[in-house]
GROMACS .gro file of C-alpha atoms in nm:
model
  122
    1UNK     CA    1   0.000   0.000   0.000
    2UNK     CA    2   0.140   0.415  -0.063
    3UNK     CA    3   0.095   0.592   0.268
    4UNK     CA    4   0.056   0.954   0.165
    5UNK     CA    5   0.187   1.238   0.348
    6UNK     CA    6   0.029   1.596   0.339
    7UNK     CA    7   0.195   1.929   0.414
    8UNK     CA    8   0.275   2.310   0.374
    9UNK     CA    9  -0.064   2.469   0.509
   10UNK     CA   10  -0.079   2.741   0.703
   11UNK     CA   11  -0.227   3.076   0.768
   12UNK     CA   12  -0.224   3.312   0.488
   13UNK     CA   13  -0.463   3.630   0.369
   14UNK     CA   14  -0.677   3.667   0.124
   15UNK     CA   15  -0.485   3.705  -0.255
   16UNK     CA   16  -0.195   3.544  -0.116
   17UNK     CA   17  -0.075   3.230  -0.269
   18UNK     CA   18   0.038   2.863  -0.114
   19UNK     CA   19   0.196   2.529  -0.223
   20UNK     CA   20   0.048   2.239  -0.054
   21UNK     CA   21   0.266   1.880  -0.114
   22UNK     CA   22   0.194   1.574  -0.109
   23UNK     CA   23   0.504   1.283  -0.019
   24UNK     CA   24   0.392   0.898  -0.088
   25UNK     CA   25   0.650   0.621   0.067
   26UNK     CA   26   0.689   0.460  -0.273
   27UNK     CA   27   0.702   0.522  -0.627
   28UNK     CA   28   0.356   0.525  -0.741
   29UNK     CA   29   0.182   0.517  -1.077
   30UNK     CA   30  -0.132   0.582  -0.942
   31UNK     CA   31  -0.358   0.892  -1.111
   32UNK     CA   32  -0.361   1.159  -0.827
   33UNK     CA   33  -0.572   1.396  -0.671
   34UNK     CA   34  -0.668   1.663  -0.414
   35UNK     CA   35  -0.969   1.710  -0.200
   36UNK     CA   36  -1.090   1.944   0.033
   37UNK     CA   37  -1.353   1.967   0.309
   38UNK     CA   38  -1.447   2.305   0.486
   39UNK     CA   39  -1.595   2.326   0.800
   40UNK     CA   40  -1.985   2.208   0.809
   41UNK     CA   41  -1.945   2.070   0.430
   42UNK     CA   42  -1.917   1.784   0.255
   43UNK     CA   43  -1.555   1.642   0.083
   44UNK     CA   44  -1.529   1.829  -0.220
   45UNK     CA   45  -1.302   1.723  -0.567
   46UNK     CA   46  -1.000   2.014  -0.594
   47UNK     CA   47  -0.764   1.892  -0.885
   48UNK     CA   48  -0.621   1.579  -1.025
   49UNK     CA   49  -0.345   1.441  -1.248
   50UNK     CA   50  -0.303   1.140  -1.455
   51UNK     CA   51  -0.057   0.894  -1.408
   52UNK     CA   52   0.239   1.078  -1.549
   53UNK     CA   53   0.112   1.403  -1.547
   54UNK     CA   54  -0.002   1.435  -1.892
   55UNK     CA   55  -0.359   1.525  -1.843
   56UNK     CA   56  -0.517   1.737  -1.542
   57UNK     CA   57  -0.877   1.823  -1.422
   58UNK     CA   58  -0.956   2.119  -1.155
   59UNK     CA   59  -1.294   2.196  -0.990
   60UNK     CA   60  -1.451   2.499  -1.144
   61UNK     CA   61  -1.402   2.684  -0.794
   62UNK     CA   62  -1.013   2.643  -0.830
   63UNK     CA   63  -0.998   2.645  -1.201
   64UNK     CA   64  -0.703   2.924  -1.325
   65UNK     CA   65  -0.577   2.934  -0.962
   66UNK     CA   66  -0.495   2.598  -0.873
   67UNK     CA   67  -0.231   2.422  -1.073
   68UNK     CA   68  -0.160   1.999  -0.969
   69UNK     CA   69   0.189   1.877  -1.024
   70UNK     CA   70   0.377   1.573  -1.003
   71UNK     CA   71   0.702   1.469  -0.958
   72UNK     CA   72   0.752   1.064  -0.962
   73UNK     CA   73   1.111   1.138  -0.917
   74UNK     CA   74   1.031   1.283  -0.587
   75UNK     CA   75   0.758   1.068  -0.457
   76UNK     CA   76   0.580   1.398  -0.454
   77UNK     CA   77   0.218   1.578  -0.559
   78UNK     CA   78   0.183   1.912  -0.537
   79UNK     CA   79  -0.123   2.204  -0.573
   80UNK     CA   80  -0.016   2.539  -0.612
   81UNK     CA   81  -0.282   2.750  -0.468
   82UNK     CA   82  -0.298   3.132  -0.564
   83UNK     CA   83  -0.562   3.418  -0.535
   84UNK     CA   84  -0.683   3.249  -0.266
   85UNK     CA   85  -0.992   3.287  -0.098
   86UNK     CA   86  -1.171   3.290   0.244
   87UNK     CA   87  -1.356   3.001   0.075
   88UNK     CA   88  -1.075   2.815   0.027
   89UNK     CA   89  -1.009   2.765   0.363
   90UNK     CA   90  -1.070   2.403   0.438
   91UNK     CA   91  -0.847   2.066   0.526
   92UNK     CA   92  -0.693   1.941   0.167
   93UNK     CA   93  -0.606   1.583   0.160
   94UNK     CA   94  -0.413   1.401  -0.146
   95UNK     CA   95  -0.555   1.073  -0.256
   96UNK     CA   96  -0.424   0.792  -0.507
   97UNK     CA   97  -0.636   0.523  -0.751
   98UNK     CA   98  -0.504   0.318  -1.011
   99UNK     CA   99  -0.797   0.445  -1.252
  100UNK     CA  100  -0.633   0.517  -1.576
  101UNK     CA  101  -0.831   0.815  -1.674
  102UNK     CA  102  -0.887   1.096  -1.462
  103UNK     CA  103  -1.172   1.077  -1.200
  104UNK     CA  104  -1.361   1.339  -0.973
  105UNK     CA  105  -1.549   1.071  -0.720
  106UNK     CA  106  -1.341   1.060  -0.419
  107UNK     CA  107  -1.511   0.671  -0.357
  108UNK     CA  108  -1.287   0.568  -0.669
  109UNK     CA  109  -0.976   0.630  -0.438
  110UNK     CA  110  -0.790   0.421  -0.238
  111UNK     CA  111  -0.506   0.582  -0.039
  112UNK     CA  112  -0.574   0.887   0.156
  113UNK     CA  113  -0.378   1.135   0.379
  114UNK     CA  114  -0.469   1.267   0.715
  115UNK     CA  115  -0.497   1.615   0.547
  116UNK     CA  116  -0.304   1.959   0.606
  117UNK     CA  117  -0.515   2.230   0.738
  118UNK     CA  118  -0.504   2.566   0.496
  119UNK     CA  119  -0.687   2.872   0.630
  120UNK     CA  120  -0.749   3.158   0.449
  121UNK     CA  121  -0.826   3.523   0.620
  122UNK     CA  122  -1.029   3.805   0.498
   0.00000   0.00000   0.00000
């Protein structure tokens, strides 16, 4: 099994910008993804990236400020998060599945992370 590893949240203001990263104990070739749940709300689909980072999907709530990396060389997923928003705020948690294609439904993945806390002030 990949144990994933979250980190780099924080506390940050409005506009400003942060890189959240994801560290996996093995090589993986696993399609990856980020999630997010505020306070009070349900899970929500952030961003994920295909299996070698050809192809990437983003929720239309992050779309053209969130940006999903890989780096297999690394062990390591990362979102970029900029012109961030109160909104935002929430715990993000990487996740792995060995779908091929990209997938939004958070029940299609297997390996989870215990989630880095991001917080975003008005």
């Amino acid at each position: 099994q990949v144990l994933l590893a979250e980190s780099g949240g924080g506390l940050v203001q409005a506009g400003d910008s942060m890189r959240l990263s994801c560290a996996a104990s093995t090589r993986t070739n696993y399609a990856m993804a980020w999630f997010r749940q505020a306070p009070g709300k349900d899970r929500e689909f952030v961003a994920a990236v295909t299996q070698r980072g050809g192809a990437t999907t983003y929720a239309d709530s992050v779309k053209a400020r969130y940006t999903i990396s890989r780096d297999d060389a690394k062990n390591t997923v990362d979102l970029q998060m900029t012109s961030l928003k109160p909104q935002d705020t929430a715990v993000y948690y990487c996740a792995a599945t060995w779908f091929v294609g990209l997938t939004t439904d958070q029940n299609d993945y297997v390996y989870w992370g215990q989630g880095t806390q991001a917080t975003v002030s008005s």
